PDB file of C-alpha atoms in Angstrom:
ATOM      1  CA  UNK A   1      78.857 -94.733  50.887  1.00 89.00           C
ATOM      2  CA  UNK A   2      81.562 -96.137  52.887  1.00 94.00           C
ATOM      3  CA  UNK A   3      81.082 -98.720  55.277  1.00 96.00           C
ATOM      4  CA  UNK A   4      82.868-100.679  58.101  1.00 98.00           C
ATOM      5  CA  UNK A   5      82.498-104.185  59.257  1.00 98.00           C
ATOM      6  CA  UNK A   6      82.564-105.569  62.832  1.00 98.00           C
ATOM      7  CA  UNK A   7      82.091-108.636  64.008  1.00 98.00           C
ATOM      8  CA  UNK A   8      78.643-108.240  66.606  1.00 97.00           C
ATOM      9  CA  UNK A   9      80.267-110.444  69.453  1.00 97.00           C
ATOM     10  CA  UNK A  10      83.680-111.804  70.651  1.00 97.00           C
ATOM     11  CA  UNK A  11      84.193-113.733  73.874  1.00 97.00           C
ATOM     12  CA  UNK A  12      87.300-113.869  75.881  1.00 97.00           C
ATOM     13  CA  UNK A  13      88.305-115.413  79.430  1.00 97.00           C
ATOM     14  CA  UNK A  14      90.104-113.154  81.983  1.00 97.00           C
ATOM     15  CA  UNK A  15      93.822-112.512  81.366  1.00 97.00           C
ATOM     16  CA  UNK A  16      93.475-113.174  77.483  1.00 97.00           C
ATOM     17  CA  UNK A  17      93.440-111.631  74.510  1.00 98.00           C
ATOM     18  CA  UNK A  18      90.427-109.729  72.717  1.00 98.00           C
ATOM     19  CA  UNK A  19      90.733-108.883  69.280  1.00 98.00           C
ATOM     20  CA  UNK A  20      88.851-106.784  67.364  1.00 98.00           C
ATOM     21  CA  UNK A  21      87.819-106.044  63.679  1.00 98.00           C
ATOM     22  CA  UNK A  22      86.784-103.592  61.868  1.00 98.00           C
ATOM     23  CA  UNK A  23      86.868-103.888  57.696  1.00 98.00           C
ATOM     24  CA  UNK A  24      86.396-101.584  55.251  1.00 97.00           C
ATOM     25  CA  UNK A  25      87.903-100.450  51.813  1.00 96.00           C
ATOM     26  CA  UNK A  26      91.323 -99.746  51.763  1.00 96.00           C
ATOM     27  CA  UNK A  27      91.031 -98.951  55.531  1.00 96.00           C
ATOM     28  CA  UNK A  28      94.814 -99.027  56.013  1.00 95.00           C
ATOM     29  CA  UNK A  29      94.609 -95.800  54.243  1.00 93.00           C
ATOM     30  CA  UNK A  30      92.957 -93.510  56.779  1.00 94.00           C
ATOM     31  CA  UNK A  31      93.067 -93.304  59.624  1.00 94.00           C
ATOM     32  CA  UNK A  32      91.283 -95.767  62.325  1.00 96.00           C
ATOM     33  CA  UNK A  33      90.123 -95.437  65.870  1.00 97.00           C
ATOM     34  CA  UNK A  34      88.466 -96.935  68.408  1.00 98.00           C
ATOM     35  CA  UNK A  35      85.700 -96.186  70.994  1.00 98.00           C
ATOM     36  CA  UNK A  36      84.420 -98.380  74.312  1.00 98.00           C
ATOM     37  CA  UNK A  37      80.997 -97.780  75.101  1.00 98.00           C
ATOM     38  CA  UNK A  38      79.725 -99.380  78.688  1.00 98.00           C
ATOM     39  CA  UNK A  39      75.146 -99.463  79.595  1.00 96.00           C
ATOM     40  CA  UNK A  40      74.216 -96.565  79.931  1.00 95.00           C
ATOM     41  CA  UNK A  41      77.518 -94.423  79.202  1.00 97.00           C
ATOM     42  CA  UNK A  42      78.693 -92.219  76.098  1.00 98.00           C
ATOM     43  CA  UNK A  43      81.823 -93.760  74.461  1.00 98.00           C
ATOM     44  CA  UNK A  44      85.305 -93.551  75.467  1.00 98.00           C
ATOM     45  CA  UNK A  45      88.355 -93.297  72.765  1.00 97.00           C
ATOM     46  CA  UNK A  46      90.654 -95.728  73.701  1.00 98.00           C
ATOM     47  CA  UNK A  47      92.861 -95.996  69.805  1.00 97.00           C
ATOM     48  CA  UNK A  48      93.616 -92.635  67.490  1.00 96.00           C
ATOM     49  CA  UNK A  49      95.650 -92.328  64.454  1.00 95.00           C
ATOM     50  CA  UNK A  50      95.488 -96.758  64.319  1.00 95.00           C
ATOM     51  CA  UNK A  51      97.761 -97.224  67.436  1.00 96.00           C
ATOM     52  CA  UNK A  52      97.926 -94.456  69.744  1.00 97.00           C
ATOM     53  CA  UNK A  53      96.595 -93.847  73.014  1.00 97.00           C
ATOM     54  CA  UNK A  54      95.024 -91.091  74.894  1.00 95.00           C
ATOM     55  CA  UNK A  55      96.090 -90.116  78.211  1.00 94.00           C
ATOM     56  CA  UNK A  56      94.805 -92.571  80.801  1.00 95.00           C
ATOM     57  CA  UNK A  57      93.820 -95.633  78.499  1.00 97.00           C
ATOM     58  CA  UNK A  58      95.707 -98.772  79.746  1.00 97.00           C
ATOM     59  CA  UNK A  59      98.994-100.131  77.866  1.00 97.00           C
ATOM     60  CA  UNK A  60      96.918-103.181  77.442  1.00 97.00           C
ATOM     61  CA  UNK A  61      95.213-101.336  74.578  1.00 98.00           C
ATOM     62  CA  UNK A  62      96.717-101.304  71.172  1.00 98.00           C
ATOM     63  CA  UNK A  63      95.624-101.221  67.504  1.00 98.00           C
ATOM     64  CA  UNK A  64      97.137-101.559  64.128  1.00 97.00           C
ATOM     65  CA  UNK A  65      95.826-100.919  60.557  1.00 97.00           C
ATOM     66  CA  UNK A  66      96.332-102.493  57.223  1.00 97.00           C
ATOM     67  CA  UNK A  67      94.818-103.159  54.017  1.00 97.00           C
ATOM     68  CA  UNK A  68      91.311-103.594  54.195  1.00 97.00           C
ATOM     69  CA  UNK A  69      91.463-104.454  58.375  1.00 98.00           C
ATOM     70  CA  UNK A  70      92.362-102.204  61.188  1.00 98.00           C
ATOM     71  CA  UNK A  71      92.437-104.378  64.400  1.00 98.00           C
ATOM     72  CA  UNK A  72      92.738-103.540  68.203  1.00 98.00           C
ATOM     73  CA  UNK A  73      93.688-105.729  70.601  1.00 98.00           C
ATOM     74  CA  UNK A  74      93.334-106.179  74.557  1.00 98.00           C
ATOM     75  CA  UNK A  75      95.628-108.153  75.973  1.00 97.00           C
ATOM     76  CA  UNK A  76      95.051-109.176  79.020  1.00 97.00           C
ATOM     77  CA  UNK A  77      91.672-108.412  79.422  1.00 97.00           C
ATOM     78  CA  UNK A  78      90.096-107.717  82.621  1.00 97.00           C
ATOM     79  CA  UNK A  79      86.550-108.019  83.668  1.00 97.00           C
ATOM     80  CA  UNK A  80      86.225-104.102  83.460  1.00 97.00           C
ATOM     81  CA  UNK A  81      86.766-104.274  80.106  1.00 98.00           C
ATOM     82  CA  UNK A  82      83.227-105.828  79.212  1.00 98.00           C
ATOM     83  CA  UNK A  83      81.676-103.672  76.902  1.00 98.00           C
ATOM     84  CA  UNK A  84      81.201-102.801  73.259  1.00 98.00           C
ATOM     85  CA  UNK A  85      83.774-101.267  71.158  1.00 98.00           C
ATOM     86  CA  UNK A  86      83.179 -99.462  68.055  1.00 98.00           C
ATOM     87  CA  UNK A  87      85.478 -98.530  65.100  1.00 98.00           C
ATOM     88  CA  UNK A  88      85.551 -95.257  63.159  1.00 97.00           C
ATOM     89  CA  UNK A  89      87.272 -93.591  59.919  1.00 96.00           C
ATOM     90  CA  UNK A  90      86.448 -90.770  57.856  1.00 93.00           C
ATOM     91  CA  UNK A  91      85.853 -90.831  54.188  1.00 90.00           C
ATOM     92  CA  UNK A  92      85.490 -87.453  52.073  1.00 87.00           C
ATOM     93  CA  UNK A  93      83.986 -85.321  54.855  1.00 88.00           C
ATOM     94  CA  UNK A  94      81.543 -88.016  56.674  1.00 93.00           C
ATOM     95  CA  UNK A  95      82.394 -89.960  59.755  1.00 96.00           C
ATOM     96  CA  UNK A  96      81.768 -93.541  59.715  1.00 97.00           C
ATOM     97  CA  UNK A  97      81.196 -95.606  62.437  1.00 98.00           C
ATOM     98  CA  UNK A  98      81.306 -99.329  62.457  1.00 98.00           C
ATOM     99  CA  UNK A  99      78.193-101.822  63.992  1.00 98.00           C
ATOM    100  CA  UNK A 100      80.301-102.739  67.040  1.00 98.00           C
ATOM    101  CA  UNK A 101      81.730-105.641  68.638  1.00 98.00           C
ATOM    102  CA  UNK A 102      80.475-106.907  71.939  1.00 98.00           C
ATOM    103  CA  UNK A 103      82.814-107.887  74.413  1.00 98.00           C
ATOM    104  CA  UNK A 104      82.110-110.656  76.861  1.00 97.00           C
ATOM    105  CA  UNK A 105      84.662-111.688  79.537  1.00 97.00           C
ATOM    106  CA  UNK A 106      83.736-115.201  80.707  1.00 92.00           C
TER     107      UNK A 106
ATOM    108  CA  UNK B   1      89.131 -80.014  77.120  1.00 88.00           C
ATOM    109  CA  UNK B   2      85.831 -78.746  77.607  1.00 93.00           C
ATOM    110  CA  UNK B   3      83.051 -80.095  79.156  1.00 96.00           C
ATOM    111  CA  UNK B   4      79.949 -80.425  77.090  1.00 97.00           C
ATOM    112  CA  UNK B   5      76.674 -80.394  78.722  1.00 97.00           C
ATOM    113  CA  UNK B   6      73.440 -81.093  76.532  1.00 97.00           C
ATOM    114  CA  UNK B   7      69.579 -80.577  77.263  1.00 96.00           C
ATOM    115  CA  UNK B   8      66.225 -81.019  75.099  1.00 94.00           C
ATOM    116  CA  UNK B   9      62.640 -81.937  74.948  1.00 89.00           C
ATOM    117  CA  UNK B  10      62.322 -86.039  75.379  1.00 89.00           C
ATOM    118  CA  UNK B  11      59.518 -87.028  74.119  1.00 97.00           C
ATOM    119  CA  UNK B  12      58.304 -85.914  70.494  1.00 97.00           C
ATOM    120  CA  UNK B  13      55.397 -87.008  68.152  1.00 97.00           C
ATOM    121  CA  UNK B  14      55.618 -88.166  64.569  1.00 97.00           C
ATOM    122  CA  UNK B  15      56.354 -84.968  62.157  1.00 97.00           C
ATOM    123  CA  UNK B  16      57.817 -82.718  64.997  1.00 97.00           C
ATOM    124  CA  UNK B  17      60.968 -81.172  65.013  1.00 98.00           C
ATOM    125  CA  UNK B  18      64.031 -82.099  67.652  1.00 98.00           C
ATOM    126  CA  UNK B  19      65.797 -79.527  69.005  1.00 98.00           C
ATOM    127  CA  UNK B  20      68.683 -79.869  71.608  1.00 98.00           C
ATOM    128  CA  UNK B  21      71.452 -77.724  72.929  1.00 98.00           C
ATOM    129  CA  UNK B  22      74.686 -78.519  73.773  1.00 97.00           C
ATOM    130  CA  UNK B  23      76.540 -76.047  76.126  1.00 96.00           C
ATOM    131  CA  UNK B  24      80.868 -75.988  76.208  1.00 94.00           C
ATOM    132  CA  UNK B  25      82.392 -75.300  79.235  1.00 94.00           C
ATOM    133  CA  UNK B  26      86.188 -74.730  79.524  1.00 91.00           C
ATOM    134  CA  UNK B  27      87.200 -74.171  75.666  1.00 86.00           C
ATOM    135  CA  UNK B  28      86.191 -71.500  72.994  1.00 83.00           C
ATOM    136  CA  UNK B  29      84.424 -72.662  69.689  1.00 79.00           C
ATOM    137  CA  UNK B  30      87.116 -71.492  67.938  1.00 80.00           C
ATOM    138  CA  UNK B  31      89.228 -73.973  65.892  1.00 80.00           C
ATOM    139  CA  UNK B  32      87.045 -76.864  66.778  1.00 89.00           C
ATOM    140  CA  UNK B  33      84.632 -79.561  64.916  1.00 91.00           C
ATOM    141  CA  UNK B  34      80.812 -79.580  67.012  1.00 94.00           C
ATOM    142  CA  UNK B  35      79.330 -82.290  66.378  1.00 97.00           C
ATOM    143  CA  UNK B  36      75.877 -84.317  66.870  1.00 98.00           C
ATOM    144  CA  UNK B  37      75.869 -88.403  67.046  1.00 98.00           C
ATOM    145  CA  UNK B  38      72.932 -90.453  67.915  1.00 98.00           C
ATOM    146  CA  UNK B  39      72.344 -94.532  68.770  1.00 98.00           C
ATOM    147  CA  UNK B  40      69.564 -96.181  68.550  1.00 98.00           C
ATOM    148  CA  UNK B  41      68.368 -98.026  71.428  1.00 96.00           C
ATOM    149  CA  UNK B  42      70.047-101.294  71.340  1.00 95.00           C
ATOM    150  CA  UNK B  43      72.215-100.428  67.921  1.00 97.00           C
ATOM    151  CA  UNK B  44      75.470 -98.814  66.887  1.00 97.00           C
ATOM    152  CA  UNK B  45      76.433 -95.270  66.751  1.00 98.00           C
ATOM    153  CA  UNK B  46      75.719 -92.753  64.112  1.00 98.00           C
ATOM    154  CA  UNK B  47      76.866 -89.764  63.259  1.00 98.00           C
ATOM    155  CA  UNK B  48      74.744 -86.643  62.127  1.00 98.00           C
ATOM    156  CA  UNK B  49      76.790 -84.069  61.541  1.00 97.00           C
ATOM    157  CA  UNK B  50      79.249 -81.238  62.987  1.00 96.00           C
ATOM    158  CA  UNK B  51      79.832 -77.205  62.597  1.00 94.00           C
ATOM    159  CA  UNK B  52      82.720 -75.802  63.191  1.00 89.00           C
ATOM    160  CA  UNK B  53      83.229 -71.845  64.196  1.00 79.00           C
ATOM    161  CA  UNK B  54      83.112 -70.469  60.700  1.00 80.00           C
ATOM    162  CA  UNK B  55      80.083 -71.302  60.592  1.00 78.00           C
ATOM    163  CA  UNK B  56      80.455 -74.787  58.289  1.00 90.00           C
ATOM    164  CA  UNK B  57      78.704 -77.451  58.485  1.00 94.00           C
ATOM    165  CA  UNK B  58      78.936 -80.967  57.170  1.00 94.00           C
ATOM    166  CA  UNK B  59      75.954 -83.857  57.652  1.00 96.00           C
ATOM    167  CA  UNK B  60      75.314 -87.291  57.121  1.00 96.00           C
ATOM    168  CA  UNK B  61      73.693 -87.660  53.553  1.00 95.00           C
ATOM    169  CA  UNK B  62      71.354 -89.783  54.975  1.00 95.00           C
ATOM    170  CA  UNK B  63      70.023 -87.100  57.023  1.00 97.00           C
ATOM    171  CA  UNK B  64      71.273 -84.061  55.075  1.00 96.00           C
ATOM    172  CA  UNK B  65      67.310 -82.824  54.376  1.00 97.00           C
ATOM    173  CA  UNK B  66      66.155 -82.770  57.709  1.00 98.00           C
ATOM    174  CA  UNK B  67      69.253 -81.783  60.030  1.00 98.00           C
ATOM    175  CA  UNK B  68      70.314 -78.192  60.733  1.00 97.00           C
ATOM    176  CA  UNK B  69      73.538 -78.079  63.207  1.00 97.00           C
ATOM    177  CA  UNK B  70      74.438 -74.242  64.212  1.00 94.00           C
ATOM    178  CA  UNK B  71      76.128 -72.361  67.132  1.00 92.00           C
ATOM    179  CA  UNK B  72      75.796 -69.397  69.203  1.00 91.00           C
ATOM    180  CA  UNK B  73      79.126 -68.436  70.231  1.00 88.00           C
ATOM    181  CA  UNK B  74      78.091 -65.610  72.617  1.00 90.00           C
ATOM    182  CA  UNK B  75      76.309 -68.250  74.565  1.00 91.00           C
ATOM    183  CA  UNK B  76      79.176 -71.335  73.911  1.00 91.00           C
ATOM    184  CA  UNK B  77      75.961 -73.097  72.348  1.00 94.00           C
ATOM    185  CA  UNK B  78      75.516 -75.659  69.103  1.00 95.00           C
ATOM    186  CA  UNK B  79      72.932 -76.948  68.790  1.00 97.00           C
ATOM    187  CA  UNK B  80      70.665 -79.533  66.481  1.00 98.00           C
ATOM    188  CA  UNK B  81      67.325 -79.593  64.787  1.00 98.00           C
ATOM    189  CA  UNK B  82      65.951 -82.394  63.186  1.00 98.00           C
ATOM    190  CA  UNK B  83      62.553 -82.333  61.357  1.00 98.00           C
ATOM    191  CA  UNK B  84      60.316 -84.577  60.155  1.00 98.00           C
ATOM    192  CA  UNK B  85      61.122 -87.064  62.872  1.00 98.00           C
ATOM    193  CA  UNK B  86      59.488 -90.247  63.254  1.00 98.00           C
ATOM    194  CA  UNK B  87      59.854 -93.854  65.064  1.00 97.00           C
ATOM    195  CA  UNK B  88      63.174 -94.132  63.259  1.00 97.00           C
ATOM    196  CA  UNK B  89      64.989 -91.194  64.888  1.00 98.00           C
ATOM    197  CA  UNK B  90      64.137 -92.387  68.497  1.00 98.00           C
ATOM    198  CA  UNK B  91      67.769 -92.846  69.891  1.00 98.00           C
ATOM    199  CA  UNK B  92      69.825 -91.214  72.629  1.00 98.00           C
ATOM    200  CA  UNK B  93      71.511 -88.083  71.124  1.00 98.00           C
ATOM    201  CA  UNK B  94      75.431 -87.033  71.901  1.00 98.00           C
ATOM    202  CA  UNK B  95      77.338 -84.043  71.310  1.00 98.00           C
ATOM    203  CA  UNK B  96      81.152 -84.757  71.300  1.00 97.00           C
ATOM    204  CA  UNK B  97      84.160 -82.869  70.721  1.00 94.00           C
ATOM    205  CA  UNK B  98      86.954 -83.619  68.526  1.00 92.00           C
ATOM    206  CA  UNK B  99      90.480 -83.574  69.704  1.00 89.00           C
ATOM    207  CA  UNK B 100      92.707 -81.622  66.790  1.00 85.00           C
ATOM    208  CA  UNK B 101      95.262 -83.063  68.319  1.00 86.00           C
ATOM    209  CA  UNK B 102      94.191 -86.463  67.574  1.00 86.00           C
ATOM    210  CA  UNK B 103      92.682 -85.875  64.330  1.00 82.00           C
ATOM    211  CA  UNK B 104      96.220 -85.404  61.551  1.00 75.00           C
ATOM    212  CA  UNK B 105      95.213 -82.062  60.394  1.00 70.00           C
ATOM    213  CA  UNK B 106      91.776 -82.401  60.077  1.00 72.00           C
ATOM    214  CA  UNK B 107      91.952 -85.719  58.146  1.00 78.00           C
ATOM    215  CA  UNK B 108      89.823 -87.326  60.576  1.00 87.00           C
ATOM    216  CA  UNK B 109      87.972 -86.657  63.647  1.00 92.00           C
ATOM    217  CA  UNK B 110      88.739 -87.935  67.536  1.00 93.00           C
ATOM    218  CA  UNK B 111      85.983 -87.477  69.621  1.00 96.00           C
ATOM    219  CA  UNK B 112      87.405 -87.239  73.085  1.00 95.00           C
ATOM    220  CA  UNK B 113      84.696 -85.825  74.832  1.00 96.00           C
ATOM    221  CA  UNK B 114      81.354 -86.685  74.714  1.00 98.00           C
ATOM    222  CA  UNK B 115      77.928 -84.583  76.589  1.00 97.00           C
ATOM    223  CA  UNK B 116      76.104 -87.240  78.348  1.00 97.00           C
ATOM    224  CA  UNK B 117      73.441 -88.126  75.832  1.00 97.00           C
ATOM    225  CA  UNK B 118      69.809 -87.309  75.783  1.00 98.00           C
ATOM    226  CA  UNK B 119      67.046 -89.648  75.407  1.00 98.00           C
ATOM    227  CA  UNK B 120      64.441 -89.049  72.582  1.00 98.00           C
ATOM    228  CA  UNK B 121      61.799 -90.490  71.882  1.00 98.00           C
ATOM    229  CA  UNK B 122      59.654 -90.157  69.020  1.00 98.00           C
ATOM    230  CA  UNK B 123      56.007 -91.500  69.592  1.00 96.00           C
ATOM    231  CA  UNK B 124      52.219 -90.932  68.943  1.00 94.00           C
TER     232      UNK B 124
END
């Protein structure tokens, strides 16, 4: 079965960049996207199609895909942005989900 | 979009079945993948399967024997049983919507909007 890899934790100060992770198999040839999850909440799509935003999801948000790593960054993360963020693709019918990253802004 | 709003029983013993509902306001079924995702307290997201209009249905192997996902379009219902549960399938429960638009012909899935989850908990 197909799998994705995420690093559990990354730790930024305000105003920097977050980067996130996600590995898998030839990942660069599907598509990747990217969900924030805050306590308590259902996710939130912030990436689609590796680097596109839905309506309403900051500019600071953006994402790329390559190889075997499809990456999103955050730059210049805010304090709201605290949470954990979760990678998906889709191999032969079956969504996959990554383990999730969790975002600490110091 | 729609709005999805889900409801079910909470609190289940070992070898019961799970049943919830999900209910779409704003949007017709058809066209669109339904779908069922669970996380486990403190863990990552999983996801159990989806139906779309026709009447198909796809599931995660891993759960394939025990998960039935189906819809009542005169009531703008899917919904999910799982049998057999036991300590393992305590999680909160989503459904979620997936934007076509998003998802390159149906090469993927975007799920744009999400119910607001439902505790279960499965315990003797």
């Amino acid at each position: 079965s197909y799998e994705l890899t995420q690093p559990p934790s990354v730790s930024v100060s305000p105003g920097q960049t977050a980067t996130f992770t996600c590995s898998g198999d030839k990942l660069g040839d599907r598509y990747s996207l990217w969900y924030q999850q805050k306590p308590g909440q259902p996710p939130v799509l912030v990436i689609y199609q590796d680097n596109k935003r839905p309506s309403g999801i900051p500019e600071r948000f953006s994402g790329s895909n390559s190889g075997n790593t499809a990456t999103l960054t955050i730059s210049g993360t805010q304090a709201i942005d605290e949470a954990d963020y979760y990678c998906q693709a889709w191999d032969s019918g079956i969504v996959v989900f990554g383990g999730g990253t969790k975002l600490t802004v110091l | 979009q729609p709005q999805l709003q889900q409801w079910g029983a909470g609190l289940l013993k070992p070898s019961e079945t799970l049943s919830l509902t999900c209910t779409v306001y704003g949007e017709s079924f058809t066209g669109y993948y339904w779908t069922w995702i669970r996380q486990p307290p403190g863990k990552g997201l999983e996801w159990i399967g989806e139906t779309i209009h026709s009447g198909g249905t796809n599931y995660n192997p891993s759960l394939k024997s025990r998960v039935i996902i189906s819809m009542d379009i005169s009531k703008n219902q899917f919904s999910l049983k799982l049998s057999s549960v036991t300590a393992a399938d305590t999680a909160v429960y989503f459904c979620a919507w997936s934007n076509p638009q998003y998802a390159v012909g149906g090469t993927t899935r975007a799920f744009e909007v999400w119910g607001q989850g439902t505790m279960v908990t499965v315990s003797s």
